[in-house]
PDB file of C-alpha atoms in Angstrom:
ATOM      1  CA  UNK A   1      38.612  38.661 -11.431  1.00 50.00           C
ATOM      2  CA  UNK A   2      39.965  35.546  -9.160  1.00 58.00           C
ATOM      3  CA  UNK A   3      37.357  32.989  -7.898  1.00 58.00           C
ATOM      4  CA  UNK A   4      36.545  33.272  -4.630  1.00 56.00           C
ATOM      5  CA  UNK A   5      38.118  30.853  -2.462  1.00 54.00           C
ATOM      6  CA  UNK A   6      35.340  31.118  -0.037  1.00 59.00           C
ATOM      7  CA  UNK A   7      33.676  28.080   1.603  1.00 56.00           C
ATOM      8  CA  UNK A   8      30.573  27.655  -0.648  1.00 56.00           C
ATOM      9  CA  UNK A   9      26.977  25.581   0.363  1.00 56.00           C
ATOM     10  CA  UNK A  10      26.469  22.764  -0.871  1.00 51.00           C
ATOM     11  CA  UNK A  11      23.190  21.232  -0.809  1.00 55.00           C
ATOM     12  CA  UNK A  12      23.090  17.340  -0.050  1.00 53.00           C
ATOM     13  CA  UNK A  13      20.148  16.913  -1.333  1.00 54.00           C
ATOM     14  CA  UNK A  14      21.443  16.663  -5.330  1.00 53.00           C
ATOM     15  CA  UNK A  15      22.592  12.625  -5.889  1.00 49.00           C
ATOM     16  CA  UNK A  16      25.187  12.287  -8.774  1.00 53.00           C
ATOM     17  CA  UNK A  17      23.380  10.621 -11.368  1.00 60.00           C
ATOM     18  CA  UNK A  18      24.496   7.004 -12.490  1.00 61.00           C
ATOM     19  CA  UNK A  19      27.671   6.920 -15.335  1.00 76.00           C
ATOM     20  CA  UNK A  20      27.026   4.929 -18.203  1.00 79.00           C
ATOM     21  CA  UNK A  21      29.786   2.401 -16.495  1.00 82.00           C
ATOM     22  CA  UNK A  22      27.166   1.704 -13.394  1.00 81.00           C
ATOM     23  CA  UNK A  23      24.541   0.930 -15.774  1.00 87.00           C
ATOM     24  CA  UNK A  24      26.546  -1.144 -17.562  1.00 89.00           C
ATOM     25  CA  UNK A  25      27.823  -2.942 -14.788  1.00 90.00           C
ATOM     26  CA  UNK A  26      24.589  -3.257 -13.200  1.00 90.00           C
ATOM     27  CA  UNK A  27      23.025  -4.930 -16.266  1.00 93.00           C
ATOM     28  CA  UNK A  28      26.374  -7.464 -16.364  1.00 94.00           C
ATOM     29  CA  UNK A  29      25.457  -7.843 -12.556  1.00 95.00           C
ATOM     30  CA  UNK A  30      21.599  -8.855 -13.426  1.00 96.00           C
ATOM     31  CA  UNK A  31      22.490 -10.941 -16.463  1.00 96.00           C
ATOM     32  CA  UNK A  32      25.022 -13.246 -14.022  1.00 96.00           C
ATOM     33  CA  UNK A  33      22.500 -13.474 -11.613  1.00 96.00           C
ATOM     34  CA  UNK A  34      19.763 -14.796 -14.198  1.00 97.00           C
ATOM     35  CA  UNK A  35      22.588 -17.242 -15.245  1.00 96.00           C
ATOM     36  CA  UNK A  36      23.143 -18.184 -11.980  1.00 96.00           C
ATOM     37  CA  UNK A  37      19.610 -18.851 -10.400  1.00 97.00           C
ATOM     38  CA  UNK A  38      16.572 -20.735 -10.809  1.00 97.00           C
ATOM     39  CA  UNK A  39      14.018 -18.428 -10.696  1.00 97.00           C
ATOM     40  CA  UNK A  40      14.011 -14.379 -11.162  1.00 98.00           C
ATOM     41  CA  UNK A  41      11.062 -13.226  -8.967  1.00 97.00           C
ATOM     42  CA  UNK A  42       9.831  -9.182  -9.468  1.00 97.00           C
ATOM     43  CA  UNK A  43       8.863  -7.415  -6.569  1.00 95.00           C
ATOM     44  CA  UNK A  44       7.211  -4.140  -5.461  1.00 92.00           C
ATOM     45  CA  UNK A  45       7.641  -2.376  -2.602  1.00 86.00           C
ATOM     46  CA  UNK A  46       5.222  -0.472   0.153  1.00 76.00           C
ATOM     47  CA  UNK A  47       6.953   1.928   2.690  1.00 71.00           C
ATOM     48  CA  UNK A  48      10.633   1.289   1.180  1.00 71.00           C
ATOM     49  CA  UNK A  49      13.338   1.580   3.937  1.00 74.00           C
ATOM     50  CA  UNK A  50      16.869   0.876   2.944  1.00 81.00           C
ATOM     51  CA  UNK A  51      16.868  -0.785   6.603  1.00 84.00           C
ATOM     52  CA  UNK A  52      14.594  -3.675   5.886  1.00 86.00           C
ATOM     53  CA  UNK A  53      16.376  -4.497   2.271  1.00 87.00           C
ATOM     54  CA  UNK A  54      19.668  -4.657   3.607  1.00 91.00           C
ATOM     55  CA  UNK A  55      17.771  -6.868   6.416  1.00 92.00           C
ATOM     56  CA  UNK A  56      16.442  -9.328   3.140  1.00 92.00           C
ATOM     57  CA  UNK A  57      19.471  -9.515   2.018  1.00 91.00           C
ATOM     58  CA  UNK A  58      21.065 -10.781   4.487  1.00 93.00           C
ATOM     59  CA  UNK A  59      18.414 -13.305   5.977  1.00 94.00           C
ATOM     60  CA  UNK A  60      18.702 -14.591   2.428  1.00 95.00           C
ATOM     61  CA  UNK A  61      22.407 -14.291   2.027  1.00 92.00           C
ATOM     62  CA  UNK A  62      23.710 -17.353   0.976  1.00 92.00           C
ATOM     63  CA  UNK A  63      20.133 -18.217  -0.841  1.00 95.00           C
ATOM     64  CA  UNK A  64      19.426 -15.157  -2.944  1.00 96.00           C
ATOM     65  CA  UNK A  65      20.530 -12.283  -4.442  1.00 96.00           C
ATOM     66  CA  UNK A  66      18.027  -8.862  -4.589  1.00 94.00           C
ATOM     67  CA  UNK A  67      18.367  -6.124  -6.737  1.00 93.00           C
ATOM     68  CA  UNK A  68      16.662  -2.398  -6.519  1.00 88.00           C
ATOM     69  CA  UNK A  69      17.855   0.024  -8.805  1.00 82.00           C
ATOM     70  CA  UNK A  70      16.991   1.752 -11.886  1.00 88.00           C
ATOM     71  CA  UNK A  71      13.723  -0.119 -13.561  1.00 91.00           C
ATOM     72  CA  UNK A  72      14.938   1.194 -17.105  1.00 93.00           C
ATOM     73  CA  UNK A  73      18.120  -0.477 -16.638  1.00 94.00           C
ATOM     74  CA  UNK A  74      17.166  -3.396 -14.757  1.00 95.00           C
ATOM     75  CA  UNK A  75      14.807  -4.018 -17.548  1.00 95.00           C
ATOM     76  CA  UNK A  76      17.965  -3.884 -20.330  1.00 95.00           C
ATOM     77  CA  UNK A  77      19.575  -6.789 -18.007  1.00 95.00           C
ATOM     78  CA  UNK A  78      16.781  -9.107 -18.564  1.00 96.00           C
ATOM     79  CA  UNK A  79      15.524  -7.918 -22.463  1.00 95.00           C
ATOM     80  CA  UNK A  80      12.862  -5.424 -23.236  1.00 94.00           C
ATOM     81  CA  UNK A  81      12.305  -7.917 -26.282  1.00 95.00           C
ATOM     82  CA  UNK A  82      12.560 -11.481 -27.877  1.00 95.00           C
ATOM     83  CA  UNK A  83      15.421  -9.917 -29.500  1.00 95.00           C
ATOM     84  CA  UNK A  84      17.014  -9.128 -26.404  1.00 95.00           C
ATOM     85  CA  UNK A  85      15.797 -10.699 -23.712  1.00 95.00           C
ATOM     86  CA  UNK A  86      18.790 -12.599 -22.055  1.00 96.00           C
ATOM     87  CA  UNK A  87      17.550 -15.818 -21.835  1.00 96.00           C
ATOM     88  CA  UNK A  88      14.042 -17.021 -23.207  1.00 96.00           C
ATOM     89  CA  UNK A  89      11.034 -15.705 -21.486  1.00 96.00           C
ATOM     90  CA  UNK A  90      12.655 -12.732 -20.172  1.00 96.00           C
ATOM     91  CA  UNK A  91      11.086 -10.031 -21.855  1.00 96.00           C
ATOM     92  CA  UNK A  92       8.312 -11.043 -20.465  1.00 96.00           C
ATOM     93  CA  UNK A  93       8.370 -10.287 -17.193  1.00 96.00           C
ATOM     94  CA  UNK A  94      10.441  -6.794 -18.379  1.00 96.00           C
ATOM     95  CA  UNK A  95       7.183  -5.829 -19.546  1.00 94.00           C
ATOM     96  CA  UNK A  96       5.915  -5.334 -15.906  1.00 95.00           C
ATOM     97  CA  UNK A  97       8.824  -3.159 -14.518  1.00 94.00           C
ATOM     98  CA  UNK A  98       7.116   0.016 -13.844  1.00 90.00           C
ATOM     99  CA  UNK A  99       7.467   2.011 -10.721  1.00 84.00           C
ATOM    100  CA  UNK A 100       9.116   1.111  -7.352  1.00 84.00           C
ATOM    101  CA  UNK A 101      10.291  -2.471  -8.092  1.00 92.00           C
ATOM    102  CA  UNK A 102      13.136  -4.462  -7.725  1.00 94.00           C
ATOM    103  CA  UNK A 103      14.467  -8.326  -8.401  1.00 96.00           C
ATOM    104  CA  UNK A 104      14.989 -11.311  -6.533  1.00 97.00           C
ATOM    105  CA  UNK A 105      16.847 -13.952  -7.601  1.00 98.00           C
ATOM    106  CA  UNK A 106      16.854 -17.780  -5.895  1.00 97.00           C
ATOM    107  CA  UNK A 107      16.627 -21.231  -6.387  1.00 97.00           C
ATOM    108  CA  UNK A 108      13.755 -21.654  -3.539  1.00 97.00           C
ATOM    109  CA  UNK A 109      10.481 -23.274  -4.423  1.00 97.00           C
ATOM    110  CA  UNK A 110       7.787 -20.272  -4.786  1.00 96.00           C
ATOM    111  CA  UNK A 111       5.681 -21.309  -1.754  1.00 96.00           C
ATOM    112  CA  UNK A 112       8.597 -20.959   0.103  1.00 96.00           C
ATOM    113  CA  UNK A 113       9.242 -17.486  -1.179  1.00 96.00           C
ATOM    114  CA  UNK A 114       5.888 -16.337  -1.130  1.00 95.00           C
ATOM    115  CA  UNK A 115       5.143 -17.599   2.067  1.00 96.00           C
ATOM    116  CA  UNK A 116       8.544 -16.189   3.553  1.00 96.00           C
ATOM    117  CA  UNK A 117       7.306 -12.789   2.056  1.00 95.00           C
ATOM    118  CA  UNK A 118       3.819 -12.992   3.315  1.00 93.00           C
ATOM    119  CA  UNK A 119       5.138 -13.705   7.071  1.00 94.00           C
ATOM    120  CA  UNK A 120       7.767 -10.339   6.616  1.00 93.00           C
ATOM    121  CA  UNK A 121       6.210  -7.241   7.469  1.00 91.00           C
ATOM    122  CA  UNK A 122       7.593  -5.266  10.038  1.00 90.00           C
ATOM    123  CA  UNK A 123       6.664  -1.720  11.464  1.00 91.00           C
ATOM    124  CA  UNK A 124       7.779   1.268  10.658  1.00 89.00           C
ATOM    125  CA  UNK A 125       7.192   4.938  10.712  1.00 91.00           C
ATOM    126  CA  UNK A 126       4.998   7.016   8.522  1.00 89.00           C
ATOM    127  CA  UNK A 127       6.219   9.353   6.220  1.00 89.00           C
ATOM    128  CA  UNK A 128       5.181  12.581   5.656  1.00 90.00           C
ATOM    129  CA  UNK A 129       2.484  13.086   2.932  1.00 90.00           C
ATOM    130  CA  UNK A 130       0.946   9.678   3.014  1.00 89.00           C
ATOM    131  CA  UNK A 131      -2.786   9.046   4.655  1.00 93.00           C
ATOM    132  CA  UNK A 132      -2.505   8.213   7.742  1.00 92.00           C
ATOM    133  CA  UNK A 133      -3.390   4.748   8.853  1.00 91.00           C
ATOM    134  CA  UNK A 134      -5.251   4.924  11.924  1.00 93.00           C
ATOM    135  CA  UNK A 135      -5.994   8.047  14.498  1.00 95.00           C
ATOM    136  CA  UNK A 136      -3.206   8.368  16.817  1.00 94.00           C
ATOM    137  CA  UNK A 137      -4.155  10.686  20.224  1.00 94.00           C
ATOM    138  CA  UNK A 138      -2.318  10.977  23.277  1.00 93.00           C
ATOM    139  CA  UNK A 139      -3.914  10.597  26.749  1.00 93.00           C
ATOM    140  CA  UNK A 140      -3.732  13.600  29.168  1.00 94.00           C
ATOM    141  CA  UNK A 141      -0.881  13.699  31.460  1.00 93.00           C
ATOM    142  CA  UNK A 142       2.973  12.453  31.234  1.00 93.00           C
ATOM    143  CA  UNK A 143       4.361  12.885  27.609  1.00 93.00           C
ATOM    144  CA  UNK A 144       5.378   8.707  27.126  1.00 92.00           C
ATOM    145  CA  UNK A 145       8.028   7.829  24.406  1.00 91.00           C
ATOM    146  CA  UNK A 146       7.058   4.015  23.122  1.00 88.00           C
ATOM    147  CA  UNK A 147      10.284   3.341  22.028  1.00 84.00           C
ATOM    148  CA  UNK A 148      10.557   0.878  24.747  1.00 79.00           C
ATOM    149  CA  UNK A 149       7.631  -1.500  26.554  1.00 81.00           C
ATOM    150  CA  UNK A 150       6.770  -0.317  28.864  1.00 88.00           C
ATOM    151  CA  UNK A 151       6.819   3.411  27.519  1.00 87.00           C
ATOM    152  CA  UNK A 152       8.768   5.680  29.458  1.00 91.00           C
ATOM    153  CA  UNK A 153       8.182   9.808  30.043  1.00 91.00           C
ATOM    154  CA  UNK A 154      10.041  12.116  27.687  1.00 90.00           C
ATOM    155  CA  UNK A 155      13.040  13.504  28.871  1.00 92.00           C
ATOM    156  CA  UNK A 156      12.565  16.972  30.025  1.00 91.00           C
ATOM    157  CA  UNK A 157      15.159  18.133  27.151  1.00 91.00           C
ATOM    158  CA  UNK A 158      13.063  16.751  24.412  1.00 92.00           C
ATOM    159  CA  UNK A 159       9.949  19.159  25.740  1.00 92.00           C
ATOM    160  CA  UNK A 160      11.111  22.262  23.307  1.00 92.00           C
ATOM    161  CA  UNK A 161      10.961  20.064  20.564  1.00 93.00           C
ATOM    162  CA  UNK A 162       7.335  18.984  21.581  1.00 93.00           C
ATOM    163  CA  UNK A 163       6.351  22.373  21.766  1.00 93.00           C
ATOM    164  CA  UNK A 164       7.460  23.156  18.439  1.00 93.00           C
ATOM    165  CA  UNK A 165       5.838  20.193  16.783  1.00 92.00           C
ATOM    166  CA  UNK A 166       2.312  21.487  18.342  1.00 90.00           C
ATOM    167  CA  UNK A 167       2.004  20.069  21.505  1.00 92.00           C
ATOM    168  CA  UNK A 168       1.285  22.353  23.901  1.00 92.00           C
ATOM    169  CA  UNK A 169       2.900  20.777  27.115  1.00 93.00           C
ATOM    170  CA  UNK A 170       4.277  22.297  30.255  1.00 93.00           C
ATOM    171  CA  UNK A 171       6.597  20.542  32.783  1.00 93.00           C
ATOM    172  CA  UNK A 172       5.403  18.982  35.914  1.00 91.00           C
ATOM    173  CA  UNK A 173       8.193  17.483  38.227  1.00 89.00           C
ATOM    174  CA  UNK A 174      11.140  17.376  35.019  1.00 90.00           C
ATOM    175  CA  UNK A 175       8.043  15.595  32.887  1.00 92.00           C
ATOM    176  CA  UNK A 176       6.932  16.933  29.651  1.00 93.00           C
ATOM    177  CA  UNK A 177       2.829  17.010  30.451  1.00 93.00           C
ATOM    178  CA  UNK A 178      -0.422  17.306  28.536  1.00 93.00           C
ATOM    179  CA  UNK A 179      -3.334  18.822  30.318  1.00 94.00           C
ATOM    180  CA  UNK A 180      -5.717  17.569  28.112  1.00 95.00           C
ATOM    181  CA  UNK A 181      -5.758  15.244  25.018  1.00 95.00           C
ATOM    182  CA  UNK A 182      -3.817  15.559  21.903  1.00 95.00           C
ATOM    183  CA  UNK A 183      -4.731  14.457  18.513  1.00 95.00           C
ATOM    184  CA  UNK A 184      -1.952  13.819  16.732  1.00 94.00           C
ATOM    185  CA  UNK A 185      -2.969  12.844  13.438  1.00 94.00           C
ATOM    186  CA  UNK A 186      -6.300  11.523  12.378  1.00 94.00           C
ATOM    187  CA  UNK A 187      -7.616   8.064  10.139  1.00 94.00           C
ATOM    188  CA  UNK A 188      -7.047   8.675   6.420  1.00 94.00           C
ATOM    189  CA  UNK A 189      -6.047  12.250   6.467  1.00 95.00           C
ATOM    190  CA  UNK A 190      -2.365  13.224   4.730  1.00 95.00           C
ATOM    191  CA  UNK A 191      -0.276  13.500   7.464  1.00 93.00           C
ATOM    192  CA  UNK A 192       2.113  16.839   7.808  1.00 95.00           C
ATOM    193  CA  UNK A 193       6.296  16.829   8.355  1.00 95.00           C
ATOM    194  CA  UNK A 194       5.370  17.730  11.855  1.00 95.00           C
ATOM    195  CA  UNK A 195       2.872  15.246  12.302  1.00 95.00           C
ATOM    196  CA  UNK A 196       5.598  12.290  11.359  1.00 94.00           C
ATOM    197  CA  UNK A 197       8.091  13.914  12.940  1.00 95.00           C
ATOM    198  CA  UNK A 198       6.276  13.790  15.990  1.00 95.00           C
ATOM    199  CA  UNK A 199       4.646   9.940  15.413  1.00 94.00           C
ATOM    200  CA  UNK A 200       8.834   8.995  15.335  1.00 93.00           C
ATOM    201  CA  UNK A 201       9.595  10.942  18.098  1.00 94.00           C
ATOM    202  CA  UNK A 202       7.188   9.526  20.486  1.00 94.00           C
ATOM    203  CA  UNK A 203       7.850   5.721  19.045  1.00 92.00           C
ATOM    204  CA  UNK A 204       4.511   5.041  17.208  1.00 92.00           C
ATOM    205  CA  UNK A 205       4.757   3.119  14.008  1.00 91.00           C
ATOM    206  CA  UNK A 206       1.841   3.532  12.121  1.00 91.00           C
ATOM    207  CA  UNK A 207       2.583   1.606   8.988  1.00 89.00           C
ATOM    208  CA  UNK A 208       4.397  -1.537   8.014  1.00 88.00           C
ATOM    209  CA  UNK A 209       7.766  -2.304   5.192  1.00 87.00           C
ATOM    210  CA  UNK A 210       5.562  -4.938   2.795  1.00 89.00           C
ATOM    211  CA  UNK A 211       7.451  -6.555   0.022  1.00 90.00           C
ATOM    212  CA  UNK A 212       4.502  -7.380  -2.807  1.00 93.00           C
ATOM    213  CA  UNK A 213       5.420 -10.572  -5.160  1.00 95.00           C
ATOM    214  CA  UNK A 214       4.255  -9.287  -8.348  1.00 96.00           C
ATOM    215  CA  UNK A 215       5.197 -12.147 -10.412  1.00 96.00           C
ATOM    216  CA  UNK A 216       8.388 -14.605 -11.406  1.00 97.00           C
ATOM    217  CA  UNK A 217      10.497 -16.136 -14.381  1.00 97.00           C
ATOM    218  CA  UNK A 218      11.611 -19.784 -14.077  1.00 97.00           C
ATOM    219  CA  UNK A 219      14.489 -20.638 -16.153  1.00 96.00           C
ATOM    220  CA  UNK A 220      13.614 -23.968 -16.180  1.00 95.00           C
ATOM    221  CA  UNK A 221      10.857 -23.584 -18.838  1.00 95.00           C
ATOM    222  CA  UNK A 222      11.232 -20.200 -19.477  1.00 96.00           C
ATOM    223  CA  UNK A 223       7.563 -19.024 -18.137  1.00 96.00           C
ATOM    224  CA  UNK A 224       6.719 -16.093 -16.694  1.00 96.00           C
ATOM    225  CA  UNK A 225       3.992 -16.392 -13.755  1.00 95.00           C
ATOM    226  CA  UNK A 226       2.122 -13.136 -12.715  1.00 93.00           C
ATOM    227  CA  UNK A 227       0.859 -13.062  -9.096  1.00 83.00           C
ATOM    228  CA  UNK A 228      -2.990 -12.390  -8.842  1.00 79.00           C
ATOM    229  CA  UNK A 229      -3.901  -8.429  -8.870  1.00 63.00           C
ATOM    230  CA  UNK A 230      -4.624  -7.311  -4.967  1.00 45.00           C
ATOM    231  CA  UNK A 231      -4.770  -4.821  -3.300  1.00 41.00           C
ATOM    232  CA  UNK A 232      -1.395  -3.442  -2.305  1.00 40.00           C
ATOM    233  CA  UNK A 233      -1.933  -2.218   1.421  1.00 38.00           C
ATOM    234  CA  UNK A 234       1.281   0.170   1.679  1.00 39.00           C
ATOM    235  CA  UNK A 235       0.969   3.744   1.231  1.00 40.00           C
ATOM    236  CA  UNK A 236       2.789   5.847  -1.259  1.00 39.00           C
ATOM    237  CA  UNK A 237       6.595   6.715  -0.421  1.00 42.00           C
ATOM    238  CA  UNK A 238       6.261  10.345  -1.529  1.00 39.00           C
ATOM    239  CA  UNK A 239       9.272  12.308  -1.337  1.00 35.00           C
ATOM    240  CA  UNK A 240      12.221  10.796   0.355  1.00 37.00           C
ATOM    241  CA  UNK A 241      12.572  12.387   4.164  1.00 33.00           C
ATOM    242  CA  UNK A 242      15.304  10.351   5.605  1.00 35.00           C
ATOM    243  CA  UNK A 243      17.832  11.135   2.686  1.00 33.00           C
ATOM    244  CA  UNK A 244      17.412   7.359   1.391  1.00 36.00           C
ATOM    245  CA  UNK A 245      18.159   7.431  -2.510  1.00 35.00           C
ATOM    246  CA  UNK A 246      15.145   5.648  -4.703  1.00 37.00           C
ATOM    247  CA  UNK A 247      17.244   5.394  -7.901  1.00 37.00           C
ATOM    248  CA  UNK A 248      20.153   4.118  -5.955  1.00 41.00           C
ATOM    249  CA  UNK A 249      21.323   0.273  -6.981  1.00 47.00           C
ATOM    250  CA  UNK A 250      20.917  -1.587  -3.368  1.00 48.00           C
ATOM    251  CA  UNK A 251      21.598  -4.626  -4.673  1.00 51.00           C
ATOM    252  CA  UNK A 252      24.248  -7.022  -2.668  1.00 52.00           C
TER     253      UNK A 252
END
């Protein structure tokens, strides 16, 4: 029997996985990089957004060069082992690449960098699944979006979509209104796909993009320096709602 020539679904969910040729140009990529710059800094991330990288990179456009993709093969660019670690030292700070981490590559003097990284933090919106951050509840009356300062009411359009998140609103002069209070999510508690869809919808960002310094290589004398352990104040990224691709290489 003939295939079917129908139109079939496709779900865009799947991401083609990496060919051995990415890999091995993203390890040739790394290994320039490490030849190139004074120091290779590791970083981890809390709340990634693709936004605020491509943001870094440009700020340090012309004085770094950042890297976030695969840890395994980022890892292979520097050396898991004396062996092969690409310059001396190397292997080192290899040892550390577990989880959501990337690299950061600059000639900058550390305080510089840390500090720079300490002062960037900006807001964002919480994703579904993490705890939430603080209690968010909205005040009686007009439906406000905070997109904007001063907030402004939602559109009247936007009320079907309020209703179907769980407010329970009705319209009073083309304004979506509450009659009483509305709690939309609540200190520490996981927060539901309805609940962030509905924080982002009405402007409130709950949590903040942190990069964490978690140590650095200097080529110099071939030392690695590990930051001191704190506590990392990002939630965990779960599952990734906005379609961004964790194992995709968002380097520059």
């Amino acid at each position: 029997m003939p295939k079917s020539k129908r139109a079939k679904v496709v779900s865009l969910t799947k991401v083609a996985k990496k060919t051995r040729q990415q890999k091995e140009g993203l390890i040739t990529d790394v290994q320039a990089n490490i030849d190139k710059w004074k120091y290779c800094w590791l970083f981890e991330v809390g709340n990634m957004r693709n936004g605020h990288l491509k943001t870094i990179r440009k700020l340090w456009k012309d004085s770094g060069r950042t890297f976030f993709g695969r840890g395994a093969v980022m890892a292979k660019g520097l050396g898991n082992t004396i062996e092969e670690e690409h310059l001396p030292g190397l292997h080192r700070l290899s040892q550390h690449i577990k989880g959501q981490v990337g690299l950061f590559f600059t000639d900058s003097p550390p305080d510089e960098v840390t500090t720079w990284f300490d002062d960037f933090h900006p807001p964002d919106f919480a994703r579904a699944g993490i705890r939430a951050p603080k209690t968010v509840i909205i005040s009686a009356g007009a439906v406000t979006q905070h997109h904007s300062d001063p907030p402004e009411p939602m559109p009247h359009n936007e009320e079907p979509q309020l209703r179907k998140l769980g407010l329970t609103t009705r319209m009073n002069r083309g304004v979506p209104t509450l009659d009483v209070p509305h709690k939309i999510c609540e200190q520490g508690k996981k927060l539901t796909p309805e609940q962030s869809q509905l924080l982002k919808l009405l402007g409130y960002k709950t949590v903040e993009f942190k990069i964490k310094l978690l140590g650095r290589w200097e080529k110099e004398t071939g030392n690695v320096t590990m930051e001191p352990a704190t506590e990392h104040n990002s939630q965990p990224n779960g599952s990734n709602s906005e379609g961004e691709d964790d194992d995709e290489d968002t380097s520059d």
